[in-house]
């Protein structure tokens, strides 16, 4: 495990209390901070919104609200979710991918199965967030470039400047105004 696990805050949602206790114990033994436990999907969503953990480990089959529906609601918080289930039907896997699960484990599983899945989920989630940030930055840069191109066109037309002259005029005006 990496050193980062000591800072990772986790909510565990599992309706079977013995399994939940085992998961919590495993995570705590590996340095995770289990900040909340839930026995149903509604409580899992409530804890996710209240505690904003770094990770959710959640069973699919739970009372009140299933783990897939809970994961869908939690997705707006951009919290990675590791889904657990005793069933491995393709439709569950497909739905888990659709709701944004970062990992999917079939029960019974061992700590040697759970911990790598968590590490990979956290890593993929960090990569996804970095890509979203990069996309946003590129979008902003593209919009700025479009504005500069329009300004150059207006200057070229109104002041009869060449494109390089118009660009230099914009640069000078920006520097003069400290933009």
Tab-separated table of N, CA and C in Angstrom:
chain	number	residue	atom	x	y	z
A	1	UNK	N	0.848	-1.180	0.000
A	1	UNK	CA	0.000	0.000	0.000
A	1	UNK	C	0.890	1.238	0.000
A	2	UNK	N	0.351	2.327	-0.495
A	2	UNK	CA	1.127	3.559	-0.521
A	2	UNK	C	0.985	4.296	0.791
A	3	UNK	N	1.848	5.288	0.984
A	3	UNK	CA	1.774	6.077	2.210
A	3	UNK	C	0.512	6.935	2.252
A	4	UNK	N	-0.076	7.194	1.081
A	4	UNK	CA	-1.254	8.046	1.025
A	4	UNK	C	-2.450	7.460	1.763
A	5	UNK	N	-2.475	6.160	1.991
A	5	UNK	CA	-3.649	5.546	2.604
A	5	UNK	C	-3.940	6.133	3.974
A	6	UNK	N	-2.928	6.645	4.678
A	6	UNK	CA	-3.169	7.203	6.004
A	6	UNK	C	-4.071	8.425	5.936
A	7	UNK	N	-4.122	9.074	4.805
A	7	UNK	CA	-4.953	10.264	4.669
A	7	UNK	C	-6.287	9.969	3.982
A	8	UNK	N	-6.494	8.760	3.535
A	8	UNK	CA	-7.699	8.440	2.774
A	8	UNK	C	-8.880	8.179	3.695
A	9	UNK	N	-9.931	8.987	3.501
A	9	UNK	CA	-11.149	8.866	4.299
A	9	UNK	C	-12.145	8.024	3.507
A	10	UNK	N	-12.684	6.990	4.146
A	10	UNK	CA	-13.539	6.026	3.452
A	10	UNK	C	-14.867	5.859	4.176
A	11	UNK	N	-15.928	5.707	3.381
A	11	UNK	CA	-17.227	5.290	3.908
A	11	UNK	C	-17.484	3.888	3.360
A	12	UNK	N	-17.876	2.983	4.240
A	12	UNK	CA	-18.186	1.604	3.861
A	12	UNK	C	-19.696	1.403	3.984
A	13	UNK	N	-20.321	0.958	2.898
A	13	UNK	CA	-21.764	0.705	2.892
A	13	UNK	C	-21.996	-0.755	2.509
A	14	UNK	N	-22.477	-1.511	3.467
A	14	UNK	CA	-22.714	-2.951	3.288
A	14	UNK	C	-23.811	-3.339	4.263
A	15	UNK	N	-24.892	-3.955	3.752
A	15	UNK	CA	-26.013	-4.283	4.631
A	15	UNK	C	-25.725	-5.464	5.550
A	16	UNK	N	-24.791	-6.334	5.204
A	16	UNK	CA	-24.437	-7.456	6.079
A	16	UNK	C	-23.370	-6.980	7.056
A	17	UNK	N	-23.770	-6.851	8.318
A	17	UNK	CA	-22.891	-6.225	9.314
A	17	UNK	C	-21.558	-6.945	9.499
A	18	UNK	N	-21.536	-8.274	9.423
A	18	UNK	CA	-20.267	-9.000	9.589
A	18	UNK	C	-19.294	-8.691	8.452
A	19	UNK	N	-19.809	-8.647	7.242
A	19	UNK	CA	-18.954	-8.306	6.096
A	19	UNK	C	-18.474	-6.866	6.229
A	20	UNK	N	-19.392	-5.974	6.623
A	20	UNK	CA	-19.022	-4.563	6.807
A	20	UNK	C	-17.912	-4.434	7.846
A	21	UNK	N	-18.045	-5.157	8.967
A	21	UNK	CA	-17.016	-5.100	10.014
A	21	UNK	C	-15.673	-5.606	9.495
A	22	UNK	N	-15.689	-6.668	8.701
A	22	UNK	CA	-14.440	-7.196	8.124
A	22	UNK	C	-13.787	-6.172	7.194
A	23	UNK	N	-14.596	-5.539	6.363
A	23	UNK	CA	-14.060	-4.531	5.436
A	23	UNK	C	-13.465	-3.365	6.213
A	24	UNK	N	-14.207	-2.886	7.206
A	24	UNK	CA	-13.731	-1.766	8.027
A	24	UNK	C	-12.413	-2.126	8.706
A	25	UNK	N	-12.349	-3.321	9.280
A	25	UNK	CA	-11.123	-3.752	9.967
A	25	UNK	C	-9.946	-3.829	8.991
A	26	UNK	N	-10.186	-4.395	7.813
A	26	UNK	CA	-9.132	-4.490	6.798
A	26	UNK	C	-8.626	-3.104	6.413
A	27	UNK	N	-9.551	-2.192	6.173
A	27	UNK	CA	-9.156	-0.843	5.758
A	27	UNK	C	-8.390	-0.121	6.863
A	28	UNK	N	-8.876	-0.235	8.078
A	28	UNK	CA	-8.177	0.420	9.202
A	28	UNK	C	-6.784	-0.175	9.406
A	29	UNK	N	-6.676	-1.496	9.270
A	29	UNK	CA	-5.368	-2.155	9.405
A	29	UNK	C	-4.373	-1.647	8.362
A	30	UNK	N	-4.875	-1.219	7.221
A	30	UNK	CA	-4.003	-0.733	6.147
A	30	UNK	C	-3.867	0.792	6.154
A	31	UNK	N	-4.334	1.428	7.224
A	31	UNK	CA	-4.106	2.859	7.378
A	31	UNK	C	-5.187	3.772	6.839
A	32	UNK	N	-6.280	3.215	6.364
A	32	UNK	CA	-7.384	4.052	5.901
A	32	UNK	C	-8.161	4.571	7.106
A	33	UNK	N	-8.750	5.735	6.960
A	33	UNK	CA	-9.582	6.324	8.003
A	33	UNK	C	-11.044	6.083	7.627
A	34	UNK	N	-11.664	5.089	8.239
A	34	UNK	CA	-13.072	4.794	7.956
A	34	UNK	C	-13.908	5.795	8.744
A	35	UNK	N	-14.474	6.758	8.023
A	35	UNK	CA	-15.189	7.863	8.671
A	35	UNK	C	-16.686	7.620	8.788
A	36	UNK	N	-17.195	6.581	8.109
A	36	UNK	CA	-18.618	6.307	8.191
A	36	UNK	C	-18.952	4.903	7.732
A	37	UNK	N	-20.054	4.390	8.275
A	37	UNK	CA	-20.548	3.066	7.907
A	37	UNK	C	-22.046	3.168	7.671
A	38	UNK	N	-22.516	2.437	6.655
A	38	UNK	CA	-23.939	2.439	6.341
A	38	UNK	C	-24.400	1.022	6.065
A	39	UNK	N	-25.660	0.753	6.397
A	39	UNK	CA	-26.254	-0.551	6.142
A	39	UNK	C	-27.279	-0.519	5.032
A	40	UNK	N	-27.513	0.660	4.448
A	40	UNK	CA	-28.443	0.770	3.326
A	40	UNK	C	-27.996	1.902	2.398
A	41	UNK	N	-28.549	1.909	1.205
A	41	UNK	CA	-28.145	2.876	0.189
A	41	UNK	C	-28.449	4.318	0.536
A	42	UNK	N	-29.609	4.563	1.156
A	42	UNK	CA	-29.946	5.945	1.524
A	42	UNK	C	-28.948	6.516	2.523
A	43	UNK	N	-28.576	5.710	3.506
A	43	UNK	CA	-27.600	6.147	4.506
A	43	UNK	C	-26.239	6.381	3.843
A	44	UNK	N	-25.880	5.546	2.876
A	44	UNK	CA	-24.612	5.716	2.153
A	44	UNK	C	-24.578	7.062	1.435
A	45	UNK	N	-25.673	7.397	0.767
A	45	UNK	CA	-25.751	8.686	0.063
A	45	UNK	C	-25.674	9.830	1.067
A	46	UNK	N	-26.421	9.701	2.154
A	46	UNK	CA	-26.414	10.726	3.206
A	46	UNK	C	-24.991	10.946	3.742
A	47	UNK	N	-24.283	9.866	4.031
A	47	UNK	CA	-22.911	9.973	4.542
A	47	UNK	C	-21.967	10.567	3.498
A	48	UNK	N	-22.153	10.192	2.248
A	48	UNK	CA	-21.301	10.734	1.183
A	48	UNK	C	-21.440	12.250	1.107
A	49	UNK	N	-22.673	12.735	1.136
A	49	UNK	CA	-22.901	14.178	1.050
A	49	UNK	C	-22.448	14.902	2.314
A	50	UNK	N	-22.616	14.271	3.466
A	50	UNK	CA	-22.245	14.917	4.732
A	50	UNK	C	-20.737	14.895	4.978
A	51	UNK	N	-20.094	13.770	4.668
A	51	UNK	CA	-18.681	13.590	5.028
A	51	UNK	C	-17.704	13.843	3.879
A	52	UNK	N	-18.206	13.762	2.652
A	52	UNK	CA	-17.367	13.923	1.462
A	52	UNK	C	-16.052	13.141	1.575
A	53	UNK	N	-16.163	11.816	1.685
A	53	UNK	CA	-14.954	10.989	1.837
A	53	UNK	C	-14.143	10.941	0.538
A	54	UNK	N	-12.956	10.382	0.638
A	54	UNK	CA	-12.103	10.204	-0.535
A	54	UNK	C	-12.522	8.990	-1.351
A	55	UNK	N	-13.291	8.087	-0.726
A	55	UNK	CA	-13.665	6.834	-1.376
A	55	UNK	C	-14.902	6.247	-0.715
A	56	UNK	N	-15.732	5.593	-1.536
A	56	UNK	CA	-16.872	4.820	-1.036
A	56	UNK	C	-16.631	3.362	-1.420
A	57	UNK	N	-16.790	2.454	-0.458
A	57	UNK	CA	-16.780	1.017	-0.726
A	57	UNK	C	-18.200	0.564	-0.431
A	58	UNK	N	-18.908	0.063	-1.467
A	58	UNK	CA	-20.345	-0.097	-1.318
A	58	UNK	C	-20.854	-1.374	-1.976
A	59	UNK	N	-21.718	-2.071	-1.262
A	59	UNK	CA	-22.386	-3.256	-1.787
A	59	UNK	C	-23.446	-2.814	-2.793
A	60	UNK	N	-23.714	-3.662	-3.780
A	60	UNK	CA	-24.755	-3.336	-4.754
A	60	UNK	C	-26.140	-3.643	-4.194
A	61	UNK	N	-26.306	-4.816	-3.599
A	61	UNK	CA	-27.621	-5.228	-3.087
A	61	UNK	C	-27.772	-4.766	-1.644
A	62	UNK	N	-28.513	-3.665	-1.463
A	62	UNK	CA	-28.778	-3.128	-0.118
A	62	UNK	C	-30.239	-2.717	-0.037
A	63	UNK	N	-30.783	-2.665	1.180
A	63	UNK	CA	-32.175	-2.235	1.340
A	63	UNK	C	-32.350	-0.742	1.056
A	64	UNK	N	-33.588	-0.365	0.849
A	64	UNK	CA	-34.026	1.018	0.620
A	64	UNK	C	-33.565	1.563	-0.729
A	65	UNK	N	-32.274	1.589	-0.964
A	65	UNK	CA	-31.721	2.099	-2.218
A	65	UNK	C	-30.519	1.218	-2.552
A	66	UNK	N	-30.531	0.610	-3.736
A	66	UNK	CA	-29.418	-0.288	-4.063
A	66	UNK	C	-28.136	0.508	-4.306
A	67	UNK	N	-27.012	-0.197	-4.272
A	67	UNK	CA	-25.714	0.449	-4.410
A	67	UNK	C	-25.503	1.131	-5.744
A	68	UNK	N	-26.106	0.600	-6.805
A	68	UNK	CA	-25.971	1.227	-8.119
A	68	UNK	C	-26.669	2.581	-8.151
A	69	UNK	N	-27.886	2.633	-7.620
A	69	UNK	CA	-28.615	3.907	-7.565
A	69	UNK	C	-27.923	4.888	-6.634
A	70	UNK	N	-27.397	4.379	-5.524
A	70	UNK	CA	-26.654	5.239	-4.592
A	70	UNK	C	-25.401	5.785	-5.269
A	71	UNK	N	-24.678	4.935	-5.995
A	71	UNK	CA	-23.461	5.370	-6.698
A	71	UNK	C	-23.784	6.451	-7.722
A	72	UNK	N	-24.933	6.310	-8.369
A	72	UNK	CA	-25.354	7.309	-9.353
A	72	UNK	C	-25.559	8.675	-8.691
A	73	UNK	N	-26.169	8.687	-7.512
A	73	UNK	CA	-26.374	9.942	-6.778
A	73	UNK	C	-25.045	10.503	-6.272
A	74	UNK	N	-24.159	9.625	-5.836
A	74	UNK	CA	-22.863	10.034	-5.286
A	74	UNK	C	-21.944	10.567	-6.387
A	75	UNK	N	-22.193	10.156	-7.624
A	75	UNK	CA	-21.336	10.560	-8.750
A	75	UNK	C	-21.212	12.074	-8.869
A	76	UNK	N	-22.255	12.811	-8.515
A	76	UNK	CA	-22.178	14.273	-8.631
A	76	UNK	C	-21.143	14.875	-7.684
A	77	UNK	N	-20.759	14.135	-6.652
A	77	UNK	CA	-19.734	14.604	-5.714
A	77	UNK	C	-18.317	14.280	-6.190
A	78	UNK	N	-18.231	13.511	-7.260
A	78	UNK	CA	-16.933	13.084	-7.798
A	78	UNK	C	-16.114	12.302	-6.771
A	79	UNK	N	-16.790	11.404	-6.082
A	79	UNK	CA	-16.143	10.506	-5.120
A	79	UNK	C	-16.025	9.141	-5.796
A	80	UNK	N	-14.828	8.556	-5.834
A	80	UNK	CA	-14.712	7.236	-6.447
A	80	UNK	C	-15.458	6.177	-5.632
A	81	UNK	N	-16.078	5.248	-6.352
A	81	UNK	CA	-16.866	4.195	-5.715
A	81	UNK	C	-16.333	2.832	-6.146
A	82	UNK	N	-16.092	1.976	-5.158
A	82	UNK	CA	-15.762	0.571	-5.400
A	82	UNK	C	-17.017	-0.215	-5.042
A	83	UNK	N	-17.589	-0.915	-6.023
A	83	UNK	CA	-18.818	-1.671	-5.799
A	83	UNK	C	-18.512	-3.136	-5.514
A	84	UNK	N	-19.274	-3.693	-4.580
A	84	UNK	CA	-19.135	-5.086	-4.160
A	84	UNK	C	-20.445	-5.809	-4.432
A	85	UNK	N	-20.359	-7.065	-4.842
A	85	UNK	CA	-21.574	-7.832	-5.056
A	85	UNK	C	-21.290	-9.328	-5.024
A	86	UNK	N	-22.312	-10.084	-4.674
A	86	UNK	CA	-22.213	-11.545	-4.719
A	86	UNK	C	-22.608	-12.049	-6.106
A	87	UNK	N	-23.037	-11.141	-6.963
A	87	UNK	CA	-23.529	-11.500	-8.292
A	87	UNK	C	-22.624	-10.889	-9.357
A	88	UNK	N	-22.377	-11.644	-10.418
A	88	UNK	CA	-21.475	-11.133	-11.451
A	88	UNK	C	-22.138	-11.069	-12.825
A	89	UNK	N	-23.446	-10.901	-12.849
A	89	UNK	CA	-24.135	-10.817	-14.130
A	89	UNK	C	-23.630	-9.606	-14.923
A	90	UNK	N	-23.582	-9.797	-16.237
A	90	UNK	CA	-23.076	-8.751	-17.123
A	90	UNK	C	-23.861	-7.450	-16.974
A	91	UNK	N	-25.175	-7.546	-16.755
A	91	UNK	CA	-25.971	-6.315	-16.636
A	91	UNK	C	-25.560	-5.493	-15.413
A	92	UNK	N	-25.133	-6.157	-14.334
A	92	UNK	CA	-24.644	-5.420	-13.161
A	92	UNK	C	-23.322	-4.723	-13.465
A	93	UNK	N	-22.451	-5.418	-14.171
A	93	UNK	CA	-21.162	-4.831	-14.549
A	93	UNK	C	-21.391	-3.631	-15.463
A	94	UNK	N	-22.276	-3.793	-16.434
A	94	UNK	CA	-22.585	-2.706	-17.365
A	94	UNK	C	-23.162	-1.510	-16.626
A	95	UNK	N	-24.110	-1.761	-15.751
A	95	UNK	CA	-24.735	-0.667	-14.984
A	95	UNK	C	-23.707	-0.006	-14.065
A	96	UNK	N	-22.817	-0.786	-13.460
A	96	UNK	CA	-21.773	-0.224	-12.598
A	96	UNK	C	-20.892	0.736	-13.395
A	97	UNK	N	-20.546	0.347	-14.610
A	97	UNK	CA	-19.741	1.226	-15.463
A	97	UNK	C	-20.521	2.490	-15.814
A	98	UNK	N	-21.813	2.342	-16.087
A	98	UNK	CA	-22.646	3.496	-16.452
A	98	UNK	C	-22.757	4.512	-15.322
A	99	UNK	N	-22.790	4.052	-14.081
A	99	UNK	CA	-22.932	4.980	-12.950
A	99	UNK	C	-21.585	5.514	-12.476
A	100	UNK	N	-20.507	5.083	-13.132
A	100	UNK	CA	-19.196	5.644	-12.833
A	100	UNK	C	-18.379	4.929	-11.784
A	101	UNK	N	-18.713	3.673	-11.492
A	101	UNK	CA	-17.913	2.926	-10.511
A	101	UNK	C	-16.475	2.815	-11.000
A	102	UNK	N	-15.546	2.927	-10.077
A	102	UNK	CA	-14.123	2.838	-10.414
A	102	UNK	C	-13.593	1.413	-10.272
A	103	UNK	N	-14.322	0.550	-9.572
A	103	UNK	CA	-13.928	-0.854	-9.440
A	103	UNK	C	-15.164	-1.672	-9.090
A	104	UNK	N	-15.074	-2.972	-9.345
A	104	UNK	CA	-16.189	-3.900	-9.146
A	104	UNK	C	-15.585	-5.203	-8.637
A	105	UNK	N	-15.982	-5.624	-7.445
A	105	UNK	CA	-15.465	-6.865	-6.854
A	105	UNK	C	-16.606	-7.830	-6.572
A	106	UNK	N	-16.371	-9.098	-6.892
A	106	UNK	CA	-17.366	-10.136	-6.638
A	106	UNK	C	-17.012	-10.836	-5.330
A	107	UNK	N	-18.030	-10.968	-4.462
A	107	UNK	CA	-17.864	-11.673	-3.189
A	107	UNK	C	-17.879	-13.175	-3.439
A	108	UNK	N	-17.215	-13.957	-2.653
A	108	UNK	CA	-16.355	-13.540	-1.546
A	108	UNK	C	-15.012	-13.043	-2.088
A	109	UNK	N	-14.433	-12.090	-1.379
A	109	UNK	CA	-13.133	-11.566	-1.775
A	109	UNK	C	-12.254	-11.477	-0.535
A	110	UNK	N	-10.979	-11.386	-0.758
A	110	UNK	CA	-10.022	-11.301	0.350
A	110	UNK	C	-9.449	-9.887	0.394
A	111	UNK	N	-8.758	-9.546	1.471
A	111	UNK	CA	-8.081	-8.246	1.506
A	111	UNK	C	-7.116	-8.083	0.328
A	112	UNK	N	-6.528	-9.192	-0.125
A	112	UNK	CA	-5.619	-9.138	-1.267
A	112	UNK	C	-6.352	-8.795	-2.564
A	113	UNK	N	-7.666	-8.981	-2.588
A	113	UNK	CA	-8.483	-8.579	-3.739
A	113	UNK	C	-8.949	-7.135	-3.584
A	114	UNK	N	-9.395	-6.797	-2.379
A	114	UNK	CA	-9.986	-5.485	-2.119
A	114	UNK	C	-8.965	-4.355	-2.202
A	115	UNK	N	-7.835	-4.525	-1.573
A	115	UNK	CA	-6.870	-3.423	-1.479
A	115	UNK	C	-6.310	-2.981	-2.832
A	116	UNK	N	-5.921	-3.897	-3.726
A	116	UNK	CA	-5.483	-3.433	-5.046
A	116	UNK	C	-6.607	-2.744	-5.828
A	117	UNK	N	-7.835	-3.247	-5.688
A	117	UNK	CA	-8.971	-2.614	-6.368
A	117	UNK	C	-9.149	-1.181	-5.879
A	118	UNK	N	-8.984	-0.968	-4.579
A	118	UNK	CA	-9.097	0.378	-4.009
A	118	UNK	C	-7.981	1.274	-4.533
A	119	UNK	N	-6.760	0.768	-4.531
A	119	UNK	CA	-5.623	1.563	-5.020
A	119	UNK	C	-5.814	1.962	-6.480
A	120	UNK	N	-6.251	1.006	-7.291
A	120	UNK	CA	-6.472	1.300	-8.706
A	120	UNK	C	-7.618	2.293	-8.864
A	121	UNK	N	-8.689	2.123	-8.101
A	121	UNK	CA	-9.817	3.056	-8.166
A	121	UNK	C	-9.376	4.470	-7.808
A	122	UNK	N	-8.594	4.608	-6.749
A	122	UNK	CA	-8.115	5.933	-6.343
A	122	UNK	C	-7.194	6.533	-7.405
A	123	UNK	N	-6.345	5.711	-7.981
A	123	UNK	CA	-5.428	6.183	-9.020
A	123	UNK	C	-6.187	6.615	-10.273
A	124	UNK	N	-7.122	5.797	-10.717
A	124	UNK	CA	-7.915	6.140	-11.909
A	124	UNK	C	-8.753	7.395	-11.661
A	125	UNK	N	-9.263	7.519	-10.470
A	125	UNK	CA	-10.057	8.699	-10.137
A	125	UNK	C	-9.187	9.951	-10.191
A	126	UNK	N	-7.980	9.877	-9.641
A	126	UNK	CA	-7.060	11.023	-9.682
A	126	UNK	C	-6.726	11.382	-11.130
A	127	UNK	N	-6.525	10.379	-11.969
A	127	UNK	CA	-6.253	10.637	-13.381
A	127	UNK	C	-7.451	11.293	-14.057
A	128	UNK	N	-8.644	10.829	-13.738
A	128	UNK	CA	-9.858	11.396	-14.315
A	128	UNK	C	-10.020	12.859	-13.925
A	129	UNK	N	-9.794	13.173	-12.665
A	129	UNK	CA	-9.900	14.557	-12.197
A	129	UNK	C	-8.856	15.427	-12.896
A	130	UNK	N	-7.632	14.911	-13.043
A	130	UNK	CA	-6.575	15.663	-13.731
A	130	UNK	C	-6.960	15.926	-15.186
A	131	UNK	N	-7.539	14.933	-15.846
A	131	UNK	CA	-7.974	15.114	-17.230
A	131	UNK	C	-9.111	16.126	-17.335
A	132	UNK	N	-10.056	16.076	-16.407
A	132	UNK	CA	-11.149	17.052	-16.415
A	132	UNK	C	-10.612	18.466	-16.249
A	133	UNK	N	-9.626	18.636	-15.372
A	133	UNK	CA	-9.006	19.944	-15.155
A	133	UNK	C	-8.283	20.400	-16.418
A	134	UNK	N	-7.567	19.481	-17.045
A	134	UNK	CA	-6.838	19.816	-18.274
A	134	UNK	C	-7.801	20.197	-19.393
A	135	UNK	N	-8.897	19.475	-19.514
A	135	UNK	CA	-9.902	19.787	-20.532
A	135	UNK	C	-10.478	21.177	-20.293
A	136	UNK	N	-10.776	21.494	-19.037
A	136	UNK	CA	-11.309	22.815	-18.712
A	136	UNK	C	-10.291	23.899	-19.069
A	137	UNK	N	-9.023	23.673	-18.727
A	137	UNK	CA	-7.964	24.631	-19.036
A	137	UNK	C	-7.816	24.816	-20.546
A	138	UNK	N	-7.838	23.717	-21.285
A	138	UNK	CA	-7.730	23.805	-22.741
A	138	UNK	C	-8.918	24.550	-23.342
A	139	UNK	N	-10.096	24.322	-22.795
A	139	UNK	CA	-11.282	25.039	-23.264
A	139	UNK	C	-11.156	26.534	-23.050
A	140	UNK	N	-10.656	26.918	-21.873
A	140	UNK	CA	-10.467	28.341	-21.581
A	140	UNK	C	-9.414	28.946	-22.503
A	141	UNK	N	-8.329	28.203	-22.748
A	141	UNK	CA	-7.284	28.705	-23.643
A	141	UNK	C	-7.805	28.841	-25.069
A	142	UNK	N	-8.641	27.906	-25.494
A	142	UNK	CA	-9.226	27.979	-26.829
A	142	UNK	C	-10.122	29.210	-26.956
A	143	UNK	N	-10.929	29.463	-25.939
A	143	UNK	CA	-11.796	30.646	-25.965
A	143	UNK	C	-10.973	31.931	-26.020
A	144	UNK	N	-9.879	31.989	-25.258
A	144	UNK	CA	-9.000	33.160	-25.289
A	144	UNK	C	-8.411	33.331	-26.683
A	145	UNK	N	-7.979	32.233	-27.254
A	145	UNK	CA	-7.394	32.294	-28.604
A	145	UNK	C	-8.424	32.785	-29.621
A	146	UNK	N	-9.667	32.309	-29.500
A	146	UNK	CA	-10.725	32.762	-30.407
A	146	UNK	C	-10.942	34.264	-30.276
A	147	UNK	N	-10.933	34.761	-29.032
A	147	UNK	CA	-11.104	36.203	-28.817
A	147	UNK	C	-9.962	36.994	-29.444
A	148	UNK	N	-8.740	36.512	-29.283
A	148	UNK	CA	-7.581	37.190	-29.870
A	148	UNK	C	-7.695	37.195	-31.391
A	149	UNK	N	-8.100	36.076	-31.965
A	149	UNK	CA	-8.257	36.002	-33.427
A	149	UNK	C	-9.321	36.986	-33.911
A	150	UNK	N	-10.432	37.081	-33.181
A	150	UNK	CA	-11.474	38.042	-33.566
A	150	UNK	C	-10.970	39.471	-33.433
A	151	UNK	N	-10.236	39.737	-32.351
A	151	UNK	CA	-9.686	41.084	-32.151
A	151	UNK	C	-8.701	41.428	-33.264
A	152	UNK	N	-7.873	40.470	-33.652
A	152	UNK	CA	-6.923	40.719	-34.747
A	152	UNK	C	-7.672	41.037	-36.039
A	153	UNK	N	-8.746	40.306	-36.298
A	153	UNK	CA	-9.528	40.539	-37.517
A	153	UNK	C	-10.143	41.935	-37.508
A	154	UNK	N	-10.682	42.339	-36.362
A	154	UNK	CA	-11.286	43.679	-36.248
A	154	UNK	C	-10.219	44.754	-36.441
A	155	UNK	N	-9.069	44.594	-35.795
A	155	UNK	CA	-7.984	45.569	-35.930
A	155	UNK	C	-7.467	45.626	-37.367
A	156	UNK	N	-7.341	44.477	-37.989
A	156	UNK	CA	-6.876	44.442	-39.378
A	156	UNK	C	-7.827	45.213	-40.278
A	157	UNK	N	-9.113	45.042	-40.038
A	157	UNK	CA	-10.120	45.706	-40.866
A	157	UNK	C	-10.207	47.201	-40.562
A	158	UNK	N	-10.332	47.558	-39.280
A	158	UNK	CA	-10.560	48.960	-38.894
A	158	UNK	C	-9.305	49.824	-39.029
A	159	UNK	N	-8.152	49.261	-38.647
A	159	UNK	CA	-6.926	50.059	-38.628
A	159	UNK	C	-6.013	49.734	-39.810
A	160	UNK	N	-6.482	48.844	-40.687
A	160	UNK	CA	-5.715	48.445	-41.873
A	160	UNK	C	-4.332	47.907	-41.493
A	161	UNK	N	-4.306	47.046	-40.462
A	161	UNK	CA	-3.060	46.436	-40.010
A	161	UNK	C	-2.943	45.033	-40.586
A	162	UNK	N	-1.708	44.572	-40.757
A	162	UNK	CA	-1.511	43.170	-41.120
A	162	UNK	C	-1.788	42.334	-39.875
A	163	UNK	N	-1.926	41.029	-40.043
A	163	UNK	CA	-2.190	40.163	-38.889
A	163	UNK	C	-1.083	40.251	-37.842
A	164	UNK	N	0.212	40.175	-38.230
A	164	UNK	CA	1.272	40.314	-37.216
A	164	UNK	C	1.253	41.686	-36.527
A	165	UNK	N	0.935	42.732	-37.271
A	165	UNK	CA	0.857	44.073	-36.669
A	165	UNK	C	-0.303	44.146	-35.673
A	166	UNK	N	-1.419	43.555	-36.042
A	166	UNK	CA	-2.583	43.550	-35.148
A	166	UNK	C	-2.269	42.769	-33.871
A	167	UNK	N	-1.577	41.642	-34.016
A	167	UNK	CA	-1.205	40.851	-32.844
A	167	UNK	C	-0.265	41.643	-31.943
A	168	UNK	N	0.706	42.310	-32.536
A	168	UNK	CA	1.659	43.120	-31.757
A	168	UNK	C	0.917	44.255	-31.043
A	169	UNK	N	-0.070	44.856	-31.710
A	169	UNK	CA	-0.856	45.935	-31.112
A	169	UNK	C	-1.606	45.406	-29.875
A	170	UNK	N	-2.189	44.199	-29.999
A	170	UNK	CA	-2.905	43.576	-28.872
A	170	UNK	C	-1.939	43.291	-27.728
A	171	UNK	N	-0.755	42.747	-28.055
A	171	UNK	CA	0.248	42.476	-27.018
A	171	UNK	C	0.627	43.754	-26.280
A	172	UNK	N	0.885	44.818	-27.038
A	172	UNK	CA	1.296	46.088	-26.425
A	172	UNK	C	0.176	46.649	-25.548
A	173	UNK	N	-1.055	46.595	-26.053
A	173	UNK	CA	-2.193	47.097	-25.272
A	173	UNK	C	-2.355	46.287	-23.983
A	174	UNK	N	-2.162	44.977	-24.058
A	174	UNK	CA	-2.257	44.129	-22.861
A	174	UNK	C	-1.185	44.492	-21.850
A	175	UNK	N	0.032	44.696	-22.333
A	175	UNK	CA	1.133	45.052	-21.428
A	175	UNK	C	0.911	46.434	-20.813
A	176	UNK	N	0.417	47.369	-21.622
A	176	UNK	CA	0.152	48.718	-21.107
A	176	UNK	C	-0.920	48.690	-20.021
A	177	UNK	N	-1.894	47.795	-20.175
A	177	UNK	CA	-2.995	47.696	-19.197
A	177	UNK	C	-2.715	46.645	-18.133
A	178	UNK	N	-1.586	45.970	-18.224
A	178	UNK	CA	-1.168	44.913	-17.293
A	178	UNK	C	-2.194	43.770	-17.217
A	179	UNK	N	-2.684	43.341	-18.352
A	179	UNK	CA	-3.660	42.240	-18.410
A	179	UNK	C	-2.976	40.907	-18.458
